[in-house]
Short mmCIF file of N, CA and C in Angstrom, two decimals:
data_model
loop_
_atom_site.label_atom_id
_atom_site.label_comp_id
_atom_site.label_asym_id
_atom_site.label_seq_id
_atom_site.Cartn_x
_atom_site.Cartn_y
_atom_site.Cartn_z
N UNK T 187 -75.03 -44.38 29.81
CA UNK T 187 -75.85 -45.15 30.72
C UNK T 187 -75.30 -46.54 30.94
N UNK T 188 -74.35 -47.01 30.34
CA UNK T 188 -73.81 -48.21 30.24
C UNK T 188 -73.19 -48.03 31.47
N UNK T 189 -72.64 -47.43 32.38
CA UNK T 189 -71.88 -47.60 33.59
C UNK T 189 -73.23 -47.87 34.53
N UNK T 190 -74.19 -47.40 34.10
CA UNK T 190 -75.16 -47.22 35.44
C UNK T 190 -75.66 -48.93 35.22
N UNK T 191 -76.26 -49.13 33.98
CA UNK T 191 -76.43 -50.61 34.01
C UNK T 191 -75.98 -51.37 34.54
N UNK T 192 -74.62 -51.23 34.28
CA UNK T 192 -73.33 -52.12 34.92
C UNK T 192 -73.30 -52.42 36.81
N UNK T 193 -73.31 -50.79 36.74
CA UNK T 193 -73.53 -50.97 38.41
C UNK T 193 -74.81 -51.49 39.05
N UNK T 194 -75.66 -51.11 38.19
CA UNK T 194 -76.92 -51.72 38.91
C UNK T 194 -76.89 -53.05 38.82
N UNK T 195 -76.81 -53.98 38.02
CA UNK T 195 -76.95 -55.23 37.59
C UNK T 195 -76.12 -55.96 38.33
N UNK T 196 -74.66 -55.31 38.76
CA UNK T 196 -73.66 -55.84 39.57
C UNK T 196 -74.69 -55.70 41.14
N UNK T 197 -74.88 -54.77 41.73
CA UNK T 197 -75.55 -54.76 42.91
C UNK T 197 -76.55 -56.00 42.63
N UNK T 198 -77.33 -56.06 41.88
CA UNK T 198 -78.92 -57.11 41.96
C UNK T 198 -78.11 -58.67 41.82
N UNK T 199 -76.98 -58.60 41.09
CA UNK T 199 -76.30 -59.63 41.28
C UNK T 199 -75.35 -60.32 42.22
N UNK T 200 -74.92 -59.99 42.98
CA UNK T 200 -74.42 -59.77 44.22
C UNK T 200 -75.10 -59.99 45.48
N UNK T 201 -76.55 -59.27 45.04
CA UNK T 201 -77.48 -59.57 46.43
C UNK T 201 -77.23 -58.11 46.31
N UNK T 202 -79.29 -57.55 46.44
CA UNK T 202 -78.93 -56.21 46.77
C UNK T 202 -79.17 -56.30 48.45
N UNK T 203 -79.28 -57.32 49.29
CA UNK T 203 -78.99 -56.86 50.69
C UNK T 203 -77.49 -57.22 51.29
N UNK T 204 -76.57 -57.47 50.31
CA UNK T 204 -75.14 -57.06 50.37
C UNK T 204 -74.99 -55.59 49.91
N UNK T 205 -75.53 -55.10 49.51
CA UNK T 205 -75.34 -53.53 49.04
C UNK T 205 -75.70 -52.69 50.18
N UNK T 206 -74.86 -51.50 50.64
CA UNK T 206 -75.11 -50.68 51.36
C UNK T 206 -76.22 -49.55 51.08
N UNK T 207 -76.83 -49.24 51.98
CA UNK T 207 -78.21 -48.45 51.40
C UNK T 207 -77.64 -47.22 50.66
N UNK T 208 -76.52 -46.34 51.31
CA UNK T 208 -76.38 -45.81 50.72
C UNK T 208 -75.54 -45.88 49.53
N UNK T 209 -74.91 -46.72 49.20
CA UNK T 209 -74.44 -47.02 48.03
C UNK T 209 -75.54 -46.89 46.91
N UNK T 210 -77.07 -47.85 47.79
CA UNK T 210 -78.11 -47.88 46.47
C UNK T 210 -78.35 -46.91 46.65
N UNK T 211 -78.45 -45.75 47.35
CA UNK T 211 -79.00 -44.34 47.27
C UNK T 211 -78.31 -43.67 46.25
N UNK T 212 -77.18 -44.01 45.95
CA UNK T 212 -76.22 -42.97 45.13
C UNK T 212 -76.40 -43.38 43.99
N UNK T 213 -76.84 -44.90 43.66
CA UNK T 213 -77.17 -45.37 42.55
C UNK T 213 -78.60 -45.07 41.97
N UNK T 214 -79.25 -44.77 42.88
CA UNK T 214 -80.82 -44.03 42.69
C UNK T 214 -81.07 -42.86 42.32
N UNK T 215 -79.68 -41.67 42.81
CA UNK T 215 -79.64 -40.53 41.96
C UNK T 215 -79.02 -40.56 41.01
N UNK T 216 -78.00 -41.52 40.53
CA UNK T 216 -77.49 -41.45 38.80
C UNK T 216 -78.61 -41.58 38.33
N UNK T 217 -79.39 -43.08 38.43
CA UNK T 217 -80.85 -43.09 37.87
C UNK T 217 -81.72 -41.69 37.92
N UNK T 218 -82.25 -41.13 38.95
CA UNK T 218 -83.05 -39.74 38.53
C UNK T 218 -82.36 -38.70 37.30
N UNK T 219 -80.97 -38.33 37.94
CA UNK T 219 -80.56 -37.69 36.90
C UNK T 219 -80.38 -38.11 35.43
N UNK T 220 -80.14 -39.25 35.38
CA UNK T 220 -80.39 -39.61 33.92
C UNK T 220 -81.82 -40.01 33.17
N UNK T 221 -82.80 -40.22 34.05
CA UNK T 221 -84.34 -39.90 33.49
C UNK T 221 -84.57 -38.72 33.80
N UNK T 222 -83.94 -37.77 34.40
CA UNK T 222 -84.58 -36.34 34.53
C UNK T 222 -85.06 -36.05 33.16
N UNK T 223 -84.31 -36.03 32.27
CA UNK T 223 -84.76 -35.05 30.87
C UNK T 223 -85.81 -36.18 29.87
N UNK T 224 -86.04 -37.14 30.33
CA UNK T 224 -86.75 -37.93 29.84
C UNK T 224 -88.30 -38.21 29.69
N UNK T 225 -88.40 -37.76 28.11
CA UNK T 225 -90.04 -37.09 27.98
C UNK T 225 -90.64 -39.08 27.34
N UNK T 226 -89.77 -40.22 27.53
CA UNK T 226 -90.54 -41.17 27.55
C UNK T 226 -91.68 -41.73 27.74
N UNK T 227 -92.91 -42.10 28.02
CA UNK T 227 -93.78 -41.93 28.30
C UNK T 227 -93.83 -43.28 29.88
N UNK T 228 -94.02 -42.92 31.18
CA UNK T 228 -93.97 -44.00 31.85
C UNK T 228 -93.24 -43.46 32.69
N UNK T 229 -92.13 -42.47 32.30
CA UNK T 229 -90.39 -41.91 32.99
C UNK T 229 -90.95 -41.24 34.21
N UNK T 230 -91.66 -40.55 34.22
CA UNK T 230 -92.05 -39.84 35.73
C UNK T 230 -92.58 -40.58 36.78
N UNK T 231 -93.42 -41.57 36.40
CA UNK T 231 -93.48 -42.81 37.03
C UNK T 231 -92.26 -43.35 37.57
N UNK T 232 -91.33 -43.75 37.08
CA UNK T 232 -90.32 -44.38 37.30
C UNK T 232 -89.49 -43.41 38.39
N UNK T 233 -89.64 -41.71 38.40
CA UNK T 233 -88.84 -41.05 38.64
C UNK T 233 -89.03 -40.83 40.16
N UNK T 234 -91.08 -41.22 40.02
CA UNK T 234 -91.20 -40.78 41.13
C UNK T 234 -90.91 -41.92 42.37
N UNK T 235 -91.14 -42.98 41.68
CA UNK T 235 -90.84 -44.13 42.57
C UNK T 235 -88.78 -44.51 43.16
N UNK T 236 -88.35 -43.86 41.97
CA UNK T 236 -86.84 -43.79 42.72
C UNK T 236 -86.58 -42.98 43.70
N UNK T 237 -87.53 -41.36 43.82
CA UNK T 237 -87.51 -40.57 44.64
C UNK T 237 -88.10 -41.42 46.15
N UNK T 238 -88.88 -42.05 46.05
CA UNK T 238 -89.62 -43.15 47.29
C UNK T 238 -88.46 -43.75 47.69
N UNK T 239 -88.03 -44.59 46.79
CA UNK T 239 -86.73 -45.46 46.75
C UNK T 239 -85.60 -45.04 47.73
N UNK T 240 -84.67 -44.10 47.13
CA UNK T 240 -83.75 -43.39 47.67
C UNK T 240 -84.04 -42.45 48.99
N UNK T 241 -85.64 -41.87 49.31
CA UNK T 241 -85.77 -41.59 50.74
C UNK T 241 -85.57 -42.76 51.44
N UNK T 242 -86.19 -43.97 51.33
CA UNK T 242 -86.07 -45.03 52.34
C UNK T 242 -84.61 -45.53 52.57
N UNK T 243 -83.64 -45.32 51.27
CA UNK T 243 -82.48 -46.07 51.64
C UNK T 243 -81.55 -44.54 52.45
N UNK T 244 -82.13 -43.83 51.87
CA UNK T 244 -81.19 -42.74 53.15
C UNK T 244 -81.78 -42.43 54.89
N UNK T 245 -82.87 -43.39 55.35
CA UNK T 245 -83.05 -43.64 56.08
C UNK T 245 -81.96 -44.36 57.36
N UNK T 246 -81.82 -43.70 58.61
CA UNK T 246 -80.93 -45.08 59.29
C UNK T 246 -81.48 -46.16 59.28
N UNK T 247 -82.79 -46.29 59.19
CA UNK T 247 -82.93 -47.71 58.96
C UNK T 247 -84.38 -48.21 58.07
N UNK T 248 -84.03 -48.49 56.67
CA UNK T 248 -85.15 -48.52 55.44
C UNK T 248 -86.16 -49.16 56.01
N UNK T 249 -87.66 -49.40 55.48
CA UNK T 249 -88.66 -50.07 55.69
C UNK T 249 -88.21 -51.13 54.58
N UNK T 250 -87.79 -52.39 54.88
CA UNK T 250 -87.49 -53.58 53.64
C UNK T 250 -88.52 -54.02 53.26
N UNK T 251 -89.74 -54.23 53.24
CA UNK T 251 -91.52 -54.07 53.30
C UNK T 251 -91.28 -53.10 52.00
N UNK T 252 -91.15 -51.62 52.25
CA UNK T 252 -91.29 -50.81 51.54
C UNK T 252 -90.49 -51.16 49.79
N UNK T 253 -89.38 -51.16 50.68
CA UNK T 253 -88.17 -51.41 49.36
C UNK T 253 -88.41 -52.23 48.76
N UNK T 254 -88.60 -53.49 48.83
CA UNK T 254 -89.22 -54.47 48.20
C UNK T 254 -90.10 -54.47 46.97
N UNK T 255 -91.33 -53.44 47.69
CA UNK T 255 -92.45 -53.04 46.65
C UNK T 255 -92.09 -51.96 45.69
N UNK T 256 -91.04 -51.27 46.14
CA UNK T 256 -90.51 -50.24 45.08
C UNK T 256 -90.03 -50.80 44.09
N UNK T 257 -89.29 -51.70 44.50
CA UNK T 257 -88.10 -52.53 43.71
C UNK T 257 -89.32 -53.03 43.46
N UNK T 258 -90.23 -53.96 43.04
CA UNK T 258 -90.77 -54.53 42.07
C UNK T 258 -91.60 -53.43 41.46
N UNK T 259 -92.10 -52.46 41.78
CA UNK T 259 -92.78 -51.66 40.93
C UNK T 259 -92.32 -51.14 39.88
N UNK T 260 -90.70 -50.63 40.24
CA UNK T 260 -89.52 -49.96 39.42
C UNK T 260 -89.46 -51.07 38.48
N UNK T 261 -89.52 -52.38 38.39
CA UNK T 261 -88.86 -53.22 37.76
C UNK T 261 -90.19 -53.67 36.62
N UNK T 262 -91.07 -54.14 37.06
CA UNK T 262 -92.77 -53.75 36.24
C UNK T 262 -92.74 -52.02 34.88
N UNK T 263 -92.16 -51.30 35.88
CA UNK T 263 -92.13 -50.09 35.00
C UNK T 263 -91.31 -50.00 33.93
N UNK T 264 -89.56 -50.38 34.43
CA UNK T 264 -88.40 -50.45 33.62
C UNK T 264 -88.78 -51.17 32.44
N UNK T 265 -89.13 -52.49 33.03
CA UNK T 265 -90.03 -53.71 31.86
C UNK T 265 -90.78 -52.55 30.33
N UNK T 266 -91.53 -51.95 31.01
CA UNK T 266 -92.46 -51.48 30.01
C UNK T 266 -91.96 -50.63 29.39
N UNK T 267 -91.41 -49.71 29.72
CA UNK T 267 -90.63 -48.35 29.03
C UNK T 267 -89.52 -48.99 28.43
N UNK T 268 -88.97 -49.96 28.49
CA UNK T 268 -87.87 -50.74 27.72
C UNK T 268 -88.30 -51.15 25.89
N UNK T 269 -89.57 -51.25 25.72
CA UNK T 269 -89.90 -51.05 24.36
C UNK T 269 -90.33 -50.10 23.61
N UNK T 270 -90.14 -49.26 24.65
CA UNK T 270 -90.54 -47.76 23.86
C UNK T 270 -89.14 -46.90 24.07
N UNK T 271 -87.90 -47.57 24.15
CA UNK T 271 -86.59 -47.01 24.41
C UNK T 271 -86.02 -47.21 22.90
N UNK T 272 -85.55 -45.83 22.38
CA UNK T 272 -84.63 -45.81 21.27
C UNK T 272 -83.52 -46.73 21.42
N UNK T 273 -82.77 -47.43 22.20
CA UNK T 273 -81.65 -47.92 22.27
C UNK T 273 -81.69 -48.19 24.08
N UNK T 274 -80.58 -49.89 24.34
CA UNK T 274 -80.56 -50.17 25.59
C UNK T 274 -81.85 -50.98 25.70
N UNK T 275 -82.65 -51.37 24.86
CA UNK T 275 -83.65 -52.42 24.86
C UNK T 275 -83.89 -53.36 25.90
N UNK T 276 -82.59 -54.39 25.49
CA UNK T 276 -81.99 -55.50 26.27
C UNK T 276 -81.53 -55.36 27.29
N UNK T 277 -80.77 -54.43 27.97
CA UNK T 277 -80.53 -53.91 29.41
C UNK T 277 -81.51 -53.38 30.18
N UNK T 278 -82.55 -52.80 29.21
CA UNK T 278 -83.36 -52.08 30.13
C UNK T 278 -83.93 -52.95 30.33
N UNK T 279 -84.92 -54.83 29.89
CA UNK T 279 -85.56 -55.44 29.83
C UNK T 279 -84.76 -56.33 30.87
N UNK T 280 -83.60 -56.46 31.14
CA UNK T 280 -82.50 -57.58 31.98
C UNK T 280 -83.14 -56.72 33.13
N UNK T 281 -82.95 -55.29 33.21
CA UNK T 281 -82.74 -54.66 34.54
C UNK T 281 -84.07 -54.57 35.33
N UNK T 282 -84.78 -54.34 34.46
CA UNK T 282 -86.70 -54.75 34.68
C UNK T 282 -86.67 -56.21 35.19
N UNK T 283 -86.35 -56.98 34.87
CA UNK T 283 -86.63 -58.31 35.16
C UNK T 283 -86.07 -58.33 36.53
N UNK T 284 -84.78 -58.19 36.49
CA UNK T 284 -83.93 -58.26 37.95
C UNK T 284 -84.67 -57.31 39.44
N UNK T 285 -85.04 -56.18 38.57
CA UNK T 285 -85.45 -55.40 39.48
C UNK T 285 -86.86 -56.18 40.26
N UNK T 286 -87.60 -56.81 39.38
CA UNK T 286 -88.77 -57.49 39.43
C UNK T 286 -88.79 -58.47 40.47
N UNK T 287 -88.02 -59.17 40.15
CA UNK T 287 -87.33 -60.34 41.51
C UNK T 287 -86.61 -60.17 42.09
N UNK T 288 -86.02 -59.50 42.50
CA UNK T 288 -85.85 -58.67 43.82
C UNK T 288 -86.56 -57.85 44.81
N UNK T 289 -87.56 -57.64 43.77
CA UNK T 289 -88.84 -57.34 44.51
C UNK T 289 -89.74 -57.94 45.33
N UNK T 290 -91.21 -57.05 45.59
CA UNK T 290 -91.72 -57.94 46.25
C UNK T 290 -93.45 -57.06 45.93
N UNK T 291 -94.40 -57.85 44.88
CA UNK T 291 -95.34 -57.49 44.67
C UNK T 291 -96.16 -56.62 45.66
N UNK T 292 -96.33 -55.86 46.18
CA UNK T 292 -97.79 -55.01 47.21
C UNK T 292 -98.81 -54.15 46.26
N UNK T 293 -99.30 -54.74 46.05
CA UNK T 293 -100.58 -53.99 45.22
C UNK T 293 -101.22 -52.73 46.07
N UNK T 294 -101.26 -52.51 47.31
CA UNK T 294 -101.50 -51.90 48.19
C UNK T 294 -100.60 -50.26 48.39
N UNK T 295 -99.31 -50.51 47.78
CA UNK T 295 -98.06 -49.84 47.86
C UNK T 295 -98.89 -48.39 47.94
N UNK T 296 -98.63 -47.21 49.11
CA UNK T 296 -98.76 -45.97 48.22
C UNK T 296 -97.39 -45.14 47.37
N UNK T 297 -97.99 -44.52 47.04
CA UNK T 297 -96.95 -43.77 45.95
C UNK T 297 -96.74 -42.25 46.89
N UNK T 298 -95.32 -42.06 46.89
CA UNK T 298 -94.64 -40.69 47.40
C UNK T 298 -94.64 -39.57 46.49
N UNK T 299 -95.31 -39.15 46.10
CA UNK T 299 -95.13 -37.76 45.07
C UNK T 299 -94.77 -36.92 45.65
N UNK T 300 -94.74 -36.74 47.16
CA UNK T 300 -93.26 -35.26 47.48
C UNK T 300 -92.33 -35.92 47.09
N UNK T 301 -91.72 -36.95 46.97
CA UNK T 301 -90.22 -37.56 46.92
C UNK T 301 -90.14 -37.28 45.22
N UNK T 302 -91.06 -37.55 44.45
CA UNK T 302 -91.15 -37.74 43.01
C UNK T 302 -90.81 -35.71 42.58
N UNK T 303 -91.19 -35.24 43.16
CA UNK T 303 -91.41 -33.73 43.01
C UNK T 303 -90.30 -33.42 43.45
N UNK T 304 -89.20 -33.95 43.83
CA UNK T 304 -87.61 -33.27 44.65
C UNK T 304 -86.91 -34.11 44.39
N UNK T 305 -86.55 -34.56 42.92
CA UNK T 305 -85.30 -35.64 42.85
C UNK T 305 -84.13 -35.05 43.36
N UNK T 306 -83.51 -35.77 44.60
CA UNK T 306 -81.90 -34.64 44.68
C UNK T 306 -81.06 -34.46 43.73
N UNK T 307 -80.66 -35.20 42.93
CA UNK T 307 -79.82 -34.91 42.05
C UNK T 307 -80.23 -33.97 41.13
N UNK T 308 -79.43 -32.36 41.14
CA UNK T 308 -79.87 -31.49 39.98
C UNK T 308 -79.43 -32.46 38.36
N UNK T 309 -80.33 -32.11 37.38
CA UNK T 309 -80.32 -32.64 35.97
C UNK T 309 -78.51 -32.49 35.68
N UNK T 310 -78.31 -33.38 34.85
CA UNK T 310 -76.99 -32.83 34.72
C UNK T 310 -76.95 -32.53 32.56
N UNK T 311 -76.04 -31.58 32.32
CA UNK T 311 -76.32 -31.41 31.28
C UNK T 311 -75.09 -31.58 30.18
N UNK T 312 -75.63 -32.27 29.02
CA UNK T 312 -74.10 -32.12 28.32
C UNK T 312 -73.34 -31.28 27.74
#
């Protein structure tokens, strides 16, 4: 998971509206596939909101409204499941934070559960 950190943290650092959507799309299915098998408690949450995530950025053209609120919801979530993580504590808590401010609070947000129910990326296995 250390490459995915890397890349993500590089995108939020950079400016994720220097990042190409689909670039973050491709970075949204490493993320599913690597919480796929993840019986964490919080993870399906997280899974389903990347599935939201990654429809909008494979969009020709995202709702940034939308993305916004994902990206802070994802980043609220990452936050929390980061102390109940065997290992990656500190990355997961950097990447929560980043994700957080980059965000953009909507309390209002709805939640996509077809998107959460069809991560594209099949699980990958070791």
């Amino acid at each position: 998971m250390a490459v995915k950190f890397a890349g993500t943290m590089n995108a939020i650092n950079r400016g994720l509206d220097a990042t190409k959507p689909t670039k973050g799309a491709d970075m949204v299915e490493d993320w599913e596939a690597a919480l796929a098998d993840s019986d964490v408690s919080g993870a399906k949450g997280i899974l389903r909101d990347l599935g939201s995530l990654r429809k909008q950025l494979e969009k020709e053209t995202p709702d940034a409204d939308r993305v916004h609120a994902l990206l802070h919801r994802l980043g609220t979530a990452t936050t929390k499941i980061a102390e109940k993580a065997d290992s990656s504590q500190e990355k997961l808590k950097a990447l929560g934070q980043a994700l957080t401010e980059a965000g953009e609070d909507t309390p209002d947000e709805e939640e996509d559960i077809e998107a959460a129910a069809s991560p594209k990326r099949a699980r990958k296995k070791a």
